Short mmCIF file of C-alpha atoms in Angstrom, two decimals:
data_model
loop_
_atom_site.label_atom_id
_atom_site.label_comp_id
_atom_site.label_asym_id
_atom_site.label_seq_id
_atom_site.Cartn_x
_atom_site.Cartn_y
_atom_site.Cartn_z
CA UNK A 1 12.82 -66.70 6.78
CA UNK A 2 13.87 -64.17 9.30
CA UNK A 3 11.38 -62.03 10.50
CA UNK A 4 11.51 -59.12 12.37
CA UNK A 5 9.40 -59.72 15.80
CA UNK A 6 7.25 -56.76 17.48
CA UNK A 7 5.09 -56.54 20.89
CA UNK A 8 1.39 -56.83 18.99
CA UNK A 9 -0.02 -52.48 20.22
CA UNK A 10 -1.65 -51.25 17.69
CA UNK A 11 -1.39 -51.60 13.69
CA UNK A 12 1.94 -51.82 12.31
CA UNK A 13 3.48 -50.52 15.01
CA UNK A 14 6.38 -51.46 16.97
CA UNK A 15 7.07 -50.66 20.73
CA UNK A 16 10.11 -50.11 22.26
CA UNK A 17 10.25 -49.03 26.19
CA UNK A 18 8.05 -46.37 26.44
CA UNK A 19 8.23 -45.34 22.64
CA UNK A 20 5.45 -46.38 19.74
CA UNK A 21 7.60 -46.63 16.49
CA UNK A 22 4.87 -46.95 12.87
CA UNK A 23 6.78 -49.26 10.80
CA UNK A 24 4.89 -50.10 7.67
CA UNK A 25 2.68 -49.08 5.63
CA UNK A 26 0.77 -52.05 4.82
CA UNK A 27 -1.37 -54.72 7.51
CA UNK A 28 1.53 -57.20 10.05
CA UNK A 29 1.47 -60.89 9.32
CA UNK A 30 -0.32 -62.29 12.68
CA UNK A 31 1.61 -64.66 14.91
CA UNK A 32 0.18 -65.12 18.45
CA UNK A 33 0.84 -62.23 19.74
CA UNK A 34 3.49 -61.13 18.15
CA UNK A 35 4.20 -59.36 14.58
CA UNK A 36 5.59 -60.66 11.55
CA UNK A 37 7.02 -59.06 9.17
CA UNK A 38 9.38 -60.91 5.71
CA UNK A 39 13.35 -59.69 5.76
CA UNK A 40 13.01 -58.93 2.63
CA UNK A 41 10.41 -56.55 2.50
CA UNK A 42 11.05 -54.44 4.96
CA UNK A 43 14.63 -53.91 2.16
CA UNK A 44 12.24 -53.67 -0.75
CA UNK A 45 9.94 -51.35 1.75
CA UNK A 46 13.63 -49.46 2.40
CA UNK A 47 15.12 -48.81 -1.76
CA UNK A 48 11.21 -47.77 -2.23
CA UNK A 49 11.36 -45.23 0.00
CA UNK A 50 12.86 -42.82 1.23
CA UNK A 51 14.70 -42.22 4.93
CA UNK A 52 12.37 -39.66 6.78
CA UNK A 53 13.29 -36.34 6.66
CA UNK A 54 12.15 -36.40 10.17
CA UNK A 55 15.13 -39.03 10.96
CA UNK A 56 18.57 -36.83 10.88
CA UNK A 57 22.00 -38.24 11.58
CA UNK A 58 24.64 -35.89 12.18
CA UNK A 59 26.66 -35.49 8.66
CA UNK A 60 24.87 -37.68 6.21
CA UNK A 61 21.56 -36.70 4.34
CA UNK A 62 18.68 -37.62 5.17
CA UNK A 63 17.21 -38.08 2.11
CA UNK A 64 18.82 -41.34 0.97
CA UNK A 65 17.76 -44.96 1.26
CA UNK A 66 18.49 -47.24 3.06
CA UNK A 67 21.35 -49.53 2.33
CA UNK A 68 20.78 -53.50 1.22
CA UNK A 69 19.92 -55.11 4.15
CA UNK A 70 20.99 -58.86 3.97
CA UNK A 71 20.05 -61.29 6.83
CA UNK A 72 23.41 -63.35 5.87
CA UNK A 73 25.59 -60.65 7.82
CA UNK A 74 23.29 -59.48 10.82
CA UNK A 75 20.45 -58.90 12.78
CA UNK A 76 18.13 -56.07 13.09
CA UNK A 77 17.74 -55.28 17.08
CA UNK A 78 14.17 -52.21 16.72
CA UNK A 79 15.24 -51.28 20.54
CA UNK A 80 16.76 -48.51 20.81
CA UNK A 81 18.56 -47.80 24.02
CA UNK A 82 17.47 -44.52 24.11
CA UNK A 83 13.73 -45.32 24.79
CA UNK A 84 14.50 -47.93 27.65
CA UNK A 85 16.56 -45.25 29.77
CA UNK A 86 16.40 -42.19 29.86
CA UNK A 87 19.31 -40.42 29.94
CA UNK A 88 20.80 -42.51 27.37
CA UNK A 89 22.17 -40.49 24.65
CA UNK A 90 21.47 -41.19 20.72
CA UNK A 91 23.92 -43.14 18.67
CA UNK A 92 24.54 -42.17 15.58
CA UNK A 93 25.06 -44.58 12.66
CA UNK A 94 27.82 -44.86 10.10
CA UNK A 95 25.40 -46.49 7.90
CA UNK A 96 28.08 -48.39 5.47
CA UNK A 97 27.12 -51.95 5.27
CA UNK A 98 30.73 -53.35 6.14
CA UNK A 99 30.35 -50.66 8.84
CA UNK A 100 27.51 -53.04 10.37
CA UNK A 101 27.55 -55.84 13.45
CA UNK A 102 25.43 -58.69 15.01
CA UNK A 103 23.62 -55.43 17.27
CA UNK A 104 23.39 -52.74 15.09
CA UNK A 105 20.83 -50.70 15.66
CA UNK A 106 18.05 -48.89 13.02
CA UNK A 107 15.40 -46.53 13.72
CA UNK A 108 12.62 -46.60 11.05
CA UNK A 109 9.93 -43.15 11.36
CA UNK A 110 6.52 -42.81 11.32
CA UNK A 111 6.49 -39.57 9.65
CA UNK A 112 7.65 -40.23 6.70
CA UNK A 113 7.56 -37.26 4.16
CA UNK A 114 6.06 -38.67 0.36
CA UNK A 115 7.14 -34.79 -1.65
CA UNK A 116 7.16 -31.28 -0.40
CA UNK A 117 4.29 -30.61 0.49
CA UNK A 118 4.11 -32.76 3.29
CA UNK A 119 7.54 -30.67 4.59
CA UNK A 120 6.73 -27.00 6.47
CA UNK A 121 6.56 -24.30 4.05
CA UNK A 122 9.43 -22.43 5.50
CA UNK A 123 11.65 -25.27 5.80
CA UNK A 124 10.61 -25.94 1.15
CA UNK A 125 11.59 -22.03 0.71
CA UNK A 126 14.98 -22.92 1.73
CA UNK A 127 15.91 -26.04 -0.28
CA UNK A 128 18.61 -25.91 -2.40
CA UNK A 129 18.02 -28.69 -5.21
CA UNK A 130 20.39 -30.72 -2.86
CA UNK A 131 19.18 -32.99 -0.47
CA UNK A 132 19.07 -31.70 3.05
CA UNK A 133 22.11 -31.95 4.89
CA UNK A 134 21.70 -31.57 8.74
CA UNK A 135 23.83 -30.37 11.38
CA UNK A 136 24.36 -31.29 14.72
CA UNK A 137 24.39 -27.60 16.39
CA UNK A 138 24.65 -24.09 15.47
CA UNK A 139 26.96 -22.17 17.36
CA UNK A 140 25.27 -19.35 19.47
CA UNK A 141 27.89 -16.64 20.34
CA UNK A 142 27.98 -13.75 23.64
CA UNK A 143 27.32 -10.27 22.03
CA UNK A 144 29.58 -7.97 25.00
CA UNK A 145 26.88 -4.66 24.97
CA UNK A 146 29.50 -2.91 26.78
CA UNK A 147 30.38 1.29 26.51
CA UNK A 148 28.64 2.12 23.80
CA UNK A 149 26.14 -0.43 22.98
CA UNK A 150 29.12 -1.66 20.67
CA UNK A 151 28.70 -5.04 20.64
CA UNK A 152 31.59 -7.98 20.81
CA UNK A 153 31.48 -11.49 19.71
CA UNK A 154 33.12 -14.16 21.64
CA UNK A 155 32.12 -18.28 21.72
CA UNK A 156 30.08 -19.31 23.28
CA UNK A 157 32.26 -21.52 26.02
CA UNK A 158 33.62 -17.83 26.92
CA UNK A 159 31.10 -16.97 29.91
CA UNK A 160 33.19 -14.19 32.18
CA UNK A 161 31.38 -12.30 30.45
CA UNK A 162 32.27 -9.03 33.33
CA UNK A 163 35.44 -9.55 32.59
CA UNK A 164 34.85 -7.87 29.07
CA UNK A 165 33.67 -5.25 30.86
CA UNK A 166 35.10 -1.77 32.22
CA UNK A 167 33.66 -1.35 36.74
CA UNK A 168 33.11 1.18 37.57
CA UNK A 169 32.58 1.49 41.51
CA UNK A 170 29.95 -1.12 43.75
CA UNK A 171 28.99 -3.44 41.43
CA UNK A 172 26.45 -6.94 40.95
CA UNK A 173 26.23 -7.66 37.98
CA UNK A 174 24.04 -10.90 37.18
CA UNK A 175 22.66 -12.92 34.49
CA UNK A 176 18.97 -13.74 33.66
CA UNK A 177 16.66 -17.07 31.26
CA UNK A 178 13.38 -17.28 29.81
CA UNK A 179 12.92 -20.36 28.07
CA UNK A 180 9.90 -21.41 27.96
CA UNK A 181 11.09 -25.56 28.22
CA UNK A 182 7.60 -26.97 26.42
CA UNK A 183 5.27 -28.60 28.79
CA UNK A 184 4.88 -33.15 27.48
CA UNK A 185 0.94 -32.91 28.07
CA UNK A 186 1.36 -29.40 25.11
CA UNK A 187 3.10 -30.72 22.42
CA UNK A 188 1.71 -34.48 22.45
CA UNK A 189 -2.47 -32.33 22.32
CA UNK A 190 -0.10 -30.56 19.52
CA UNK A 191 1.45 -33.01 17.34
CA UNK A 192 0.75 -31.64 14.59
CA UNK A 193 3.61 -28.65 15.16
CA UNK A 194 5.98 -31.30 15.71
CA UNK A 195 5.05 -34.09 12.61
CA UNK A 196 9.10 -32.54 11.65
CA UNK A 197 11.17 -34.19 13.83
CA UNK A 198 12.18 -37.87 15.14
CA UNK A 199 10.32 -39.40 17.41
CA UNK A 200 12.35 -39.77 20.26
CA UNK A 201 13.38 -36.93 20.70
CA UNK A 202 10.05 -35.48 21.43
CA UNK A 203 10.25 -37.74 24.47
CA UNK A 204 10.15 -36.76 28.11
CA UNK A 205 12.67 -38.90 28.99
CA UNK A 206 15.34 -37.07 26.01
CA UNK A 207 13.95 -34.21 26.07
CA UNK A 208 14.56 -33.18 29.81
CA UNK A 209 17.99 -34.58 29.99
CA UNK A 210 18.64 -31.84 27.49
CA UNK A 211 16.71 -29.27 29.03
CA UNK A 212 18.74 -29.75 32.30
CA UNK A 213 21.78 -29.48 29.93
CA UNK A 214 21.34 -26.66 28.86
CA UNK A 215 20.51 -24.70 32.44
CA UNK A 216 23.62 -26.52 33.88
CA UNK A 217 25.87 -24.92 31.66
CA UNK A 218 25.06 -21.57 31.38
CA UNK A 219 24.78 -21.67 35.07
CA UNK A 220 22.72 -18.51 35.23
CA UNK A 221 21.49 -16.44 38.49
CA UNK A 222 17.36 -16.30 37.65
CA UNK A 223 16.01 -18.53 35.92
CA UNK A 224 12.18 -18.02 34.28
CA UNK A 225 10.74 -21.21 32.67
CA UNK A 226 7.54 -21.19 31.29
CA UNK A 227 5.80 -24.11 29.69
CA UNK A 228 6.65 -26.14 33.59
CA UNK A 229 4.21 -29.51 33.47
CA UNK A 230 2.74 -29.69 37.27
CA UNK A 231 4.58 -33.72 38.24
CA UNK A 232 7.07 -33.00 36.04
CA UNK A 233 8.65 -29.96 38.18
CA UNK A 234 7.46 -32.09 41.58
CA UNK A 235 9.42 -35.13 40.73
CA UNK A 236 12.13 -33.85 38.15
CA UNK A 237 12.35 -30.06 37.31
CA UNK A 238 12.39 -28.73 40.49
CA UNK A 239 14.86 -31.42 42.94
CA UNK A 240 17.30 -31.44 39.26
CA UNK A 241 17.10 -27.48 39.68
CA UNK A 242 17.99 -28.32 44.05
CA UNK A 243 20.74 -29.97 43.37
CA UNK A 244 21.76 -27.65 41.09
CA UNK A 245 21.21 -24.52 44.55
CA UNK A 246 18.53 -22.65 42.95
CA UNK A 247 15.39 -22.03 45.26
CA UNK A 248 12.44 -22.79 43.45
CA UNK A 249 8.80 -21.12 43.42
CA UNK A 250 6.04 -22.52 41.02
CA UNK A 251 2.73 -21.13 39.99
CA UNK A 252 0.39 -23.09 37.78
CA UNK A 253 -2.81 -22.30 35.82
CA UNK A 254 -5.75 -22.37 37.08
CA UNK A 255 -8.32 -24.75 36.18
CA UNK A 256 -7.19 -27.96 33.95
CA UNK A 257 -3.96 -26.68 32.77
CA UNK A 258 -1.54 -28.69 33.97
CA UNK A 259 1.22 -26.27 33.21
CA UNK A 260 2.58 -23.23 35.28
CA UNK A 261 5.68 -20.83 35.11
CA UNK A 262 8.51 -21.29 38.22
CA UNK A 263 11.15 -18.32 38.86
CA UNK A 264 14.29 -20.17 40.06
CA UNK A 265 17.40 -17.70 41.42
CA UNK A 266 20.90 -19.44 42.81
CA UNK A 267 20.34 -18.90 46.81
CA UNK A 268 23.50 -18.41 47.48
CA UNK A 269 23.02 -15.02 45.30
CA UNK A 270 20.03 -13.84 46.00
CA UNK A 271 17.84 -13.85 48.94
CA UNK A 272 13.97 -14.15 48.81
CA UNK A 273 11.55 -11.04 49.82
CA UNK A 274 8.36 -11.48 48.85
CA UNK A 275 6.59 -14.46 46.47
CA UNK A 276 3.93 -12.88 44.70
CA UNK A 277 1.62 -15.19 42.11
CA UNK A 278 -1.04 -13.70 39.97
CA UNK A 279 -3.77 -15.37 38.47
CA UNK A 280 -5.11 -13.96 35.14
CA UNK A 281 -8.76 -15.51 35.75
CA UNK A 282 -11.22 -14.11 37.04
CA UNK A 283 -15.18 -15.53 37.25
CA UNK A 284 -16.69 -12.27 38.14
CA UNK A 285 -15.25 -10.59 34.80
CA UNK A 286 -16.40 -12.66 31.70
CA UNK A 287 -13.20 -11.07 29.57
CA UNK A 288 -10.38 -12.81 32.08
CA UNK A 289 -11.99 -16.43 32.20
CA UNK A 290 -8.57 -17.85 30.63
CA UNK A 291 -5.87 -19.46 32.42
CA UNK A 292 -2.90 -18.50 32.00
CA UNK A 293 -0.82 -16.88 34.89
CA UNK A 294 2.39 -14.81 36.73
CA UNK A 295 4.63 -14.77 38.86
CA UNK A 296 6.96 -11.66 40.99
CA UNK A 297 9.54 -12.79 42.59
CA UNK A 298 11.39 -9.53 45.01
CA UNK A 299 14.71 -11.08 45.53
CA UNK A 300 17.73 -8.72 47.31
CA UNK A 301 20.92 -9.74 45.93
CA UNK A 302 23.46 -10.94 48.77
CA UNK A 303 26.37 -8.01 49.26
CA UNK A 304 28.48 -7.23 51.68
CA UNK A 305 26.89 -3.70 52.49
CA UNK A 306 24.12 -2.74 55.25
CA UNK A 307 21.79 -2.16 52.81
CA UNK A 308 21.73 -3.49 49.20
CA UNK A 309 18.87 -2.76 46.36
CA UNK A 310 15.96 -4.79 45.93
CA UNK A 311 15.77 -7.00 41.74
CA UNK A 312 12.27 -7.49 41.38
CA UNK A 313 11.78 -10.49 38.29
CA UNK A 314 8.44 -10.95 36.18
CA UNK A 315 7.51 -14.30 34.40
CA UNK A 316 4.68 -14.76 33.05
CA UNK A 317 2.50 -16.88 29.63
CA UNK A 318 -0.06 -14.55 27.38
CA UNK A 319 -2.94 -16.17 25.65
CA UNK A 320 -1.61 -17.33 22.60
CA UNK A 321 -5.23 -16.90 21.12
CA UNK A 322 -4.11 -14.03 18.43
CA UNK A 323 -7.80 -12.55 18.18
CA UNK A 324 -7.85 -12.25 21.11
CA UNK A 325 -6.08 -9.09 21.60
CA UNK A 326 -7.99 -7.58 24.96
CA UNK A 327 -7.56 -10.98 26.39
CA UNK A 328 -3.51 -10.19 26.24
CA UNK A 329 -3.84 -6.42 26.91
CA UNK A 330 -5.95 -7.18 29.92
CA UNK A 331 -3.42 -9.64 31.58
CA UNK A 332 -0.50 -7.94 30.74
CA UNK A 333 -1.74 -4.95 32.20
CA UNK A 334 -2.69 -6.84 35.48
CA UNK A 335 0.70 -8.32 35.49
CA UNK A 336 2.35 -4.42 35.55
CA UNK A 337 -0.09 -4.27 38.00
CA UNK A 338 1.47 -6.45 40.30
CA UNK A 339 4.52 -5.31 39.32
CA UNK A 340 4.03 -1.47 40.12
CA UNK A 341 2.88 -3.13 43.76
CA UNK A 342 5.80 -4.83 44.50
CA UNK A 343 8.77 -3.33 42.81
CA UNK A 344 7.28 -0.15 44.15
CA UNK A 345 9.73 1.61 47.63
CA UNK A 346 8.44 4.51 49.85
CA UNK A 347 10.31 7.48 47.68
CA UNK A 348 7.28 7.11 44.89
CA UNK A 349 10.43 4.77 43.37
CA UNK A 350 10.98 1.95 41.71
CA UNK A 351 13.33 -0.93 42.12
CA UNK A 352 15.47 -2.38 38.87
CA UNK A 353 12.38 -5.06 37.21
CA UNK A 354 13.17 -7.72 34.62
CA UNK A 355 9.68 -9.48 32.81
CA UNK A 356 10.22 -12.16 30.56
CA UNK A 357 8.23 -14.24 29.30
CA UNK A 358 6.42 -15.70 25.95
CA UNK A 359 3.83 -13.14 25.42
CA UNK A 360 2.64 -14.68 22.60
CA UNK A 361 3.56 -11.33 20.38
CA UNK A 362 5.18 -10.25 17.94
CA UNK A 363 8.01 -7.46 17.94
CA UNK A 364 6.70 -4.18 16.67
CA UNK A 365 3.66 -5.51 17.64
CA UNK A 366 0.70 -2.79 19.67
CA UNK A 367 1.43 -5.47 22.95
CA UNK A 368 5.02 -5.08 22.65
CA UNK A 369 5.05 -1.31 21.74
CA UNK A 370 3.38 -0.46 24.30
CA UNK A 371 6.05 -2.85 26.90
CA UNK A 372 8.75 -0.37 25.45
CA UNK A 373 7.19 2.40 24.93
CA UNK A 374 4.93 2.79 28.47
CA UNK A 375 2.03 4.10 26.39
CA UNK A 376 -1.26 2.47 23.55
CA UNK A 377 -3.73 4.39 22.10
CA UNK A 378 -6.01 1.26 21.49
CA UNK A 379 -8.90 3.46 19.89
CA UNK A 380 -10.20 1.74 16.92
CA UNK A 381 -7.45 -1.19 16.86
CA UNK A 382 -8.44 -4.24 15.85
CA UNK A 383 -8.90 -6.66 18.45
CA UNK A 384 -6.86 -9.74 16.27
CA UNK A 385 -3.68 -6.57 15.81
CA UNK A 386 -2.79 -6.55 19.19
CA UNK A 387 -0.24 -9.06 19.07
CA UNK A 388 0.65 -8.73 15.38
CA UNK A 389 0.10 -12.66 14.70
CA UNK A 390 -2.84 -12.76 12.93
CA UNK A 391 -2.06 -10.74 9.13
CA UNK A 392 -5.33 -9.50 8.67
CA UNK A 393 -7.69 -7.47 10.76
CA UNK A 394 -11.11 -8.88 8.29
CA UNK A 395 -13.94 -9.36 10.21
CA UNK A 396 -12.14 -8.92 13.58
CA UNK A 397 -13.90 -5.97 15.65
CA UNK A 398 -12.84 -2.97 17.21
CA UNK A 399 -11.54 -3.01 20.92
CA UNK A 400 -13.83 -1.82 23.56
CA UNK A 401 -13.49 1.67 25.77
CA UNK A 402 -12.56 0.45 28.40
CA UNK A 403 -10.76 -2.78 27.45
CA UNK A 404 -11.50 -4.39 31.12
CA UNK A 405 -14.23 -2.67 33.13
CA UNK A 406 -13.78 -1.61 36.32
CA UNK A 407 -14.71 -3.63 38.81
CA UNK A 408 -11.53 -5.14 38.08
CA UNK A 409 -9.86 -2.41 39.96
CA UNK A 410 -6.70 -1.77 37.78
CA UNK A 411 -6.73 1.63 36.02
CA UNK A 412 -5.58 2.88 31.92
CA UNK A 413 -2.26 2.88 33.86
CA UNK A 414 -1.76 -0.28 34.61
CA UNK A 415 -2.17 0.23 38.30
CA UNK A 416 -4.65 -0.93 41.78
CA UNK A 417 -6.38 1.07 41.78
CA UNK A 418 -7.98 -0.28 45.49
CA UNK A 419 -5.64 -1.25 48.41
CA UNK A 420 -4.96 -5.27 48.35
CA UNK A 421 -5.16 -8.34 49.85
CA UNK A 422 -1.94 -8.34 52.68
CA UNK A 423 0.02 -11.23 51.67
CA UNK A 424 2.10 -13.40 53.71
CA UNK A 425 5.97 -13.00 53.01
CA UNK A 426 8.51 -15.81 52.81
CA UNK A 427 12.00 -16.15 53.25
CA UNK A 428 14.27 -18.88 52.38
CA UNK A 429 13.26 -20.77 54.95
CA UNK A 430 9.41 -20.10 54.05
CA UNK A 431 9.08 -17.65 57.88
CA UNK A 432 7.12 -14.67 57.68
CA UNK A 433 8.86 -11.26 57.03
CA UNK A 434 6.58 -8.79 58.83
CA UNK A 435 9.81 -5.99 57.76
CA UNK A 436 9.33 -6.96 53.43
CA UNK A 437 5.11 -6.66 54.13
CA UNK A 438 5.89 -3.19 55.75
CA UNK A 439 7.93 -1.78 53.27
CA UNK A 440 5.64 -3.27 50.69
CA UNK A 441 2.96 -0.06 49.21
CA UNK A 442 0.11 -0.98 47.41
CA UNK A 443 -0.14 2.06 44.96
CA UNK A 444 -3.62 4.10 45.35
CA UNK A 445 -5.06 6.25 42.36
CA UNK A 446 -8.32 8.46 42.11
CA UNK A 447 -11.28 7.51 40.15
CA UNK A 448 -9.80 8.37 36.12
CA UNK A 449 -11.72 9.31 32.91
CA UNK A 450 -12.59 6.92 31.19
CA UNK A 451 -9.88 6.90 27.80
CA UNK A 452 -8.37 4.59 25.26
CA UNK A 453 -4.76 5.33 26.36
CA UNK A 454 -2.89 2.86 28.40
CA UNK A 455 0.34 4.26 30.26
CA UNK A 456 2.83 2.38 32.44
CA UNK A 457 4.99 3.10 34.85
CA UNK A 458 8.23 2.28 33.61
CA UNK A 459 10.88 2.85 31.20
CA UNK A 460 11.13 -0.79 30.13
CA UNK A 461 14.18 -2.27 27.17
CA UNK A 462 14.05 -5.32 25.52
CA UNK A 463 17.36 -8.00 25.64
CA UNK A 464 17.07 -8.36 22.23
CA UNK A 465 16.52 -6.26 19.18
CA UNK A 466 15.49 -8.15 16.80
CA UNK A 467 16.98 -8.46 13.44
CA UNK A 468 20.79 -9.28 12.84
CA UNK A 469 22.36 -5.91 12.08
CA UNK A 470 24.67 -7.01 9.12
CA UNK A 471 21.46 -9.04 7.02
CA UNK A 472 18.51 -7.24 8.57
CA UNK A 473 17.12 -11.05 8.52
CA UNK A 474 14.30 -11.17 11.96
CA UNK A 475 15.91 -13.57 14.43
CA UNK A 476 13.30 -16.17 16.09
CA UNK A 477 12.41 -17.60 19.96
CA UNK A 478 10.49 -20.75 18.49
CA UNK A 479 10.49 -22.72 15.97
CA UNK A 480 7.45 -25.87 14.17
CA UNK A 481 6.17 -26.81 11.81
CA UNK A 482 3.86 -24.01 11.04
CA UNK A 483 5.81 -21.30 12.14
CA UNK A 484 9.66 -20.12 13.61
CA UNK A 485 8.77 -16.20 14.53
CA UNK A 486 9.54 -14.05 17.59
CA UNK A 487 7.57 -14.86 20.98
CA UNK A 488 9.93 -14.41 23.88
CA UNK A 489 10.82 -11.63 25.74
CA UNK A 490 13.36 -10.36 27.92
CA UNK A 491 12.33 -6.99 29.14
CA UNK A 492 14.36 -5.15 31.84
CA UNK A 493 14.21 -1.36 33.24
CA UNK A 494 17.50 0.33 31.48
CA UNK A 495 20.11 3.44 32.71
CA UNK A 496 18.81 6.24 31.38
CA UNK A 497 21.63 6.02 29.03
CA UNK A 498 20.84 2.97 27.65
CA UNK A 499 16.68 3.70 26.67
CA UNK A 500 14.29 6.52 25.91
CA UNK A 501 12.40 7.00 28.23
CA UNK A 502 8.91 7.09 27.70
CA UNK A 503 5.60 8.50 29.43
CA UNK A 504 5.14 8.08 33.59
CA UNK A 505 9.45 7.05 33.73
CA UNK A 506 10.50 9.51 35.92
CA UNK A 507 8.57 7.48 38.72
CA UNK A 508 10.98 4.65 37.67
CA UNK A 509 14.75 4.38 39.32
CA UNK A 510 17.17 6.39 38.37
CA UNK A 511 20.14 4.48 38.11
CA UNK A 512 18.24 1.11 36.21
CA UNK A 513 20.37 -2.24 35.11
CA UNK A 514 22.51 -1.99 32.57
CA UNK A 515 22.92 -5.00 29.94
CA UNK A 516 26.71 -6.11 29.86
CA UNK A 517 25.44 -9.17 27.08
CA UNK A 518 23.37 -12.13 25.44
CA UNK A 519 23.42 -15.09 24.06
CA UNK A 520 22.90 -14.55 20.16
CA UNK A 521 19.29 -15.15 18.69
CA UNK A 522 19.21 -17.56 15.58
CA UNK A 523 16.99 -17.04 12.44
CA UNK A 524 14.74 -18.92 10.50
CA UNK A 525 17.14 -20.35 8.09
CA UNK A 526 19.71 -21.32 10.71
CA UNK A 527 17.59 -23.91 12.60
CA UNK A 528 15.83 -24.97 10.06
CA UNK A 529 19.81 -26.77 9.41
CA UNK A 530 19.45 -28.30 12.54
CA UNK A 531 15.53 -29.90 12.21
CA UNK A 532 13.80 -27.03 13.47
CA UNK A 533 12.90 -27.18 16.98
CA UNK A 534 13.01 -30.03 18.80
CA UNK A 535 15.79 -31.65 17.30
CA UNK A 536 19.33 -33.76 18.94
CA UNK A 537 20.21 -30.79 21.03
CA UNK A 538 17.45 -27.97 21.77
CA UNK A 539 14.67 -30.34 23.27
CA UNK A 540 11.88 -27.44 23.32
CA UNK A 541 10.25 -25.86 20.40
CA UNK A 542 11.44 -22.39 21.38
CA UNK A 543 15.02 -21.36 22.64
CA UNK A 544 16.51 -19.70 25.46
CA UNK A 545 17.00 -16.80 26.20
CA UNK A 546 19.90 -15.20 28.22
CA UNK A 547 21.09 -12.00 29.55
CA UNK A 548 23.93 -10.66 31.59
CA UNK A 549 23.28 -7.83 34.22
CA UNK A 550 24.67 -4.74 36.39
CA UNK A 551 23.37 -3.03 39.29
CA UNK A 552 25.34 -0.10 40.17
CA UNK A 553 24.82 0.10 44.13
#
């Protein structure tokens, strides 16, 4: 009798390379150090169960029984090549028996959804009675916003964004990508969020080549990456990005957290003026006991003119906890204070700002509105309502006034009240830069009466509108088994004509950034047609955000 042989490593699991596949719902017969099962049992099992909803073959129904597998015609090999070589690609097989040969390979996923109750609720709502057909990819288009914000959509392959917009004198065009690439450790610690996924697509050896392929394809001038795992950054991410012409700066989370944020930029397009990490954890302040961080860079465009304006790039990943809006607002205030310090000029203006990240807040929430409008009266606001992730405020306390203690050294205007410790600035070569240090000034604020009103001094707009103009359906930036929402953003200091000016905006640079184009986002329905995130082509549970800006010189 023909049998399947699997390396013995746990109950009913087949090991191939670095991946482990749970194959059978019953104990296997033991033979020495191997587990075996009759091929006929495998056939019976396949006919009695449907293919796991985790198994998505483009162009084929995912919920159909396996074909009858006859041992007289071929043998089965349970060692998918993609798990033996990190860069190997999936092989999609046509499951007609006459197409199978002696070298055919199959994969049985360990996660089998017995009923609709096991599927993500958002996915169940999209079922139409037929078997789910999962497409290979979903095309994302460039949306051009030239002139008076009139959108013009082009295919993704058309990368010459600037050519579709009118030139107006000297200018510097550049692109920015914000991307939460999903730390592998966090993925494994929260595996319940990815029950809908096929196991192979969750392995870092499969995910990283996909992520790198995306980055290489979009070829952004600046990358703001979140959930960058430290060991992967040192051994794979940084060397790979440097080979693509990027200079990389990284800040790891404090404590024992394994990931952090990175800002990478094309050194052919920018020179580095300063690097300013922000640690949100303050051991002397009980409120600030979380290990989130931010990173702020001051860059100067490489253009053939005597004095080109600098650009401030900020990246962060705020606390997730939906019920700790007090911590989120304080972390945001600390980031804004650092941005104000870095981007502030001697004449009282600010250089153009791009602020990216995973803010763990939804559009229209108080935190989001504060960023865009520049003001927030939080009196009587429930702590769980700050980010908009909590639907009910029952049992939640109200934000205290003030939210953070005075010894934090940050005013209600989100600027430093006292001079900060001088930093060592560095250039691309890593040398000290005394001149840049002299030009950078700290914003000093006199003591003020404590109130429930927060303000900041920037005129910030969001690259995305968060809703599809034709249908009104919400765009999403992350999608997994439990939710599909927008939490990732690219904010920028807009020209007067691009955004309504908020309080304090009179201090902002008059000639801000002009948004030329953005890479379209998708809806929850769109993403479930490819089995949510991650999938075979999108290897994070977040979508990359991409925008192209113009700086008038």
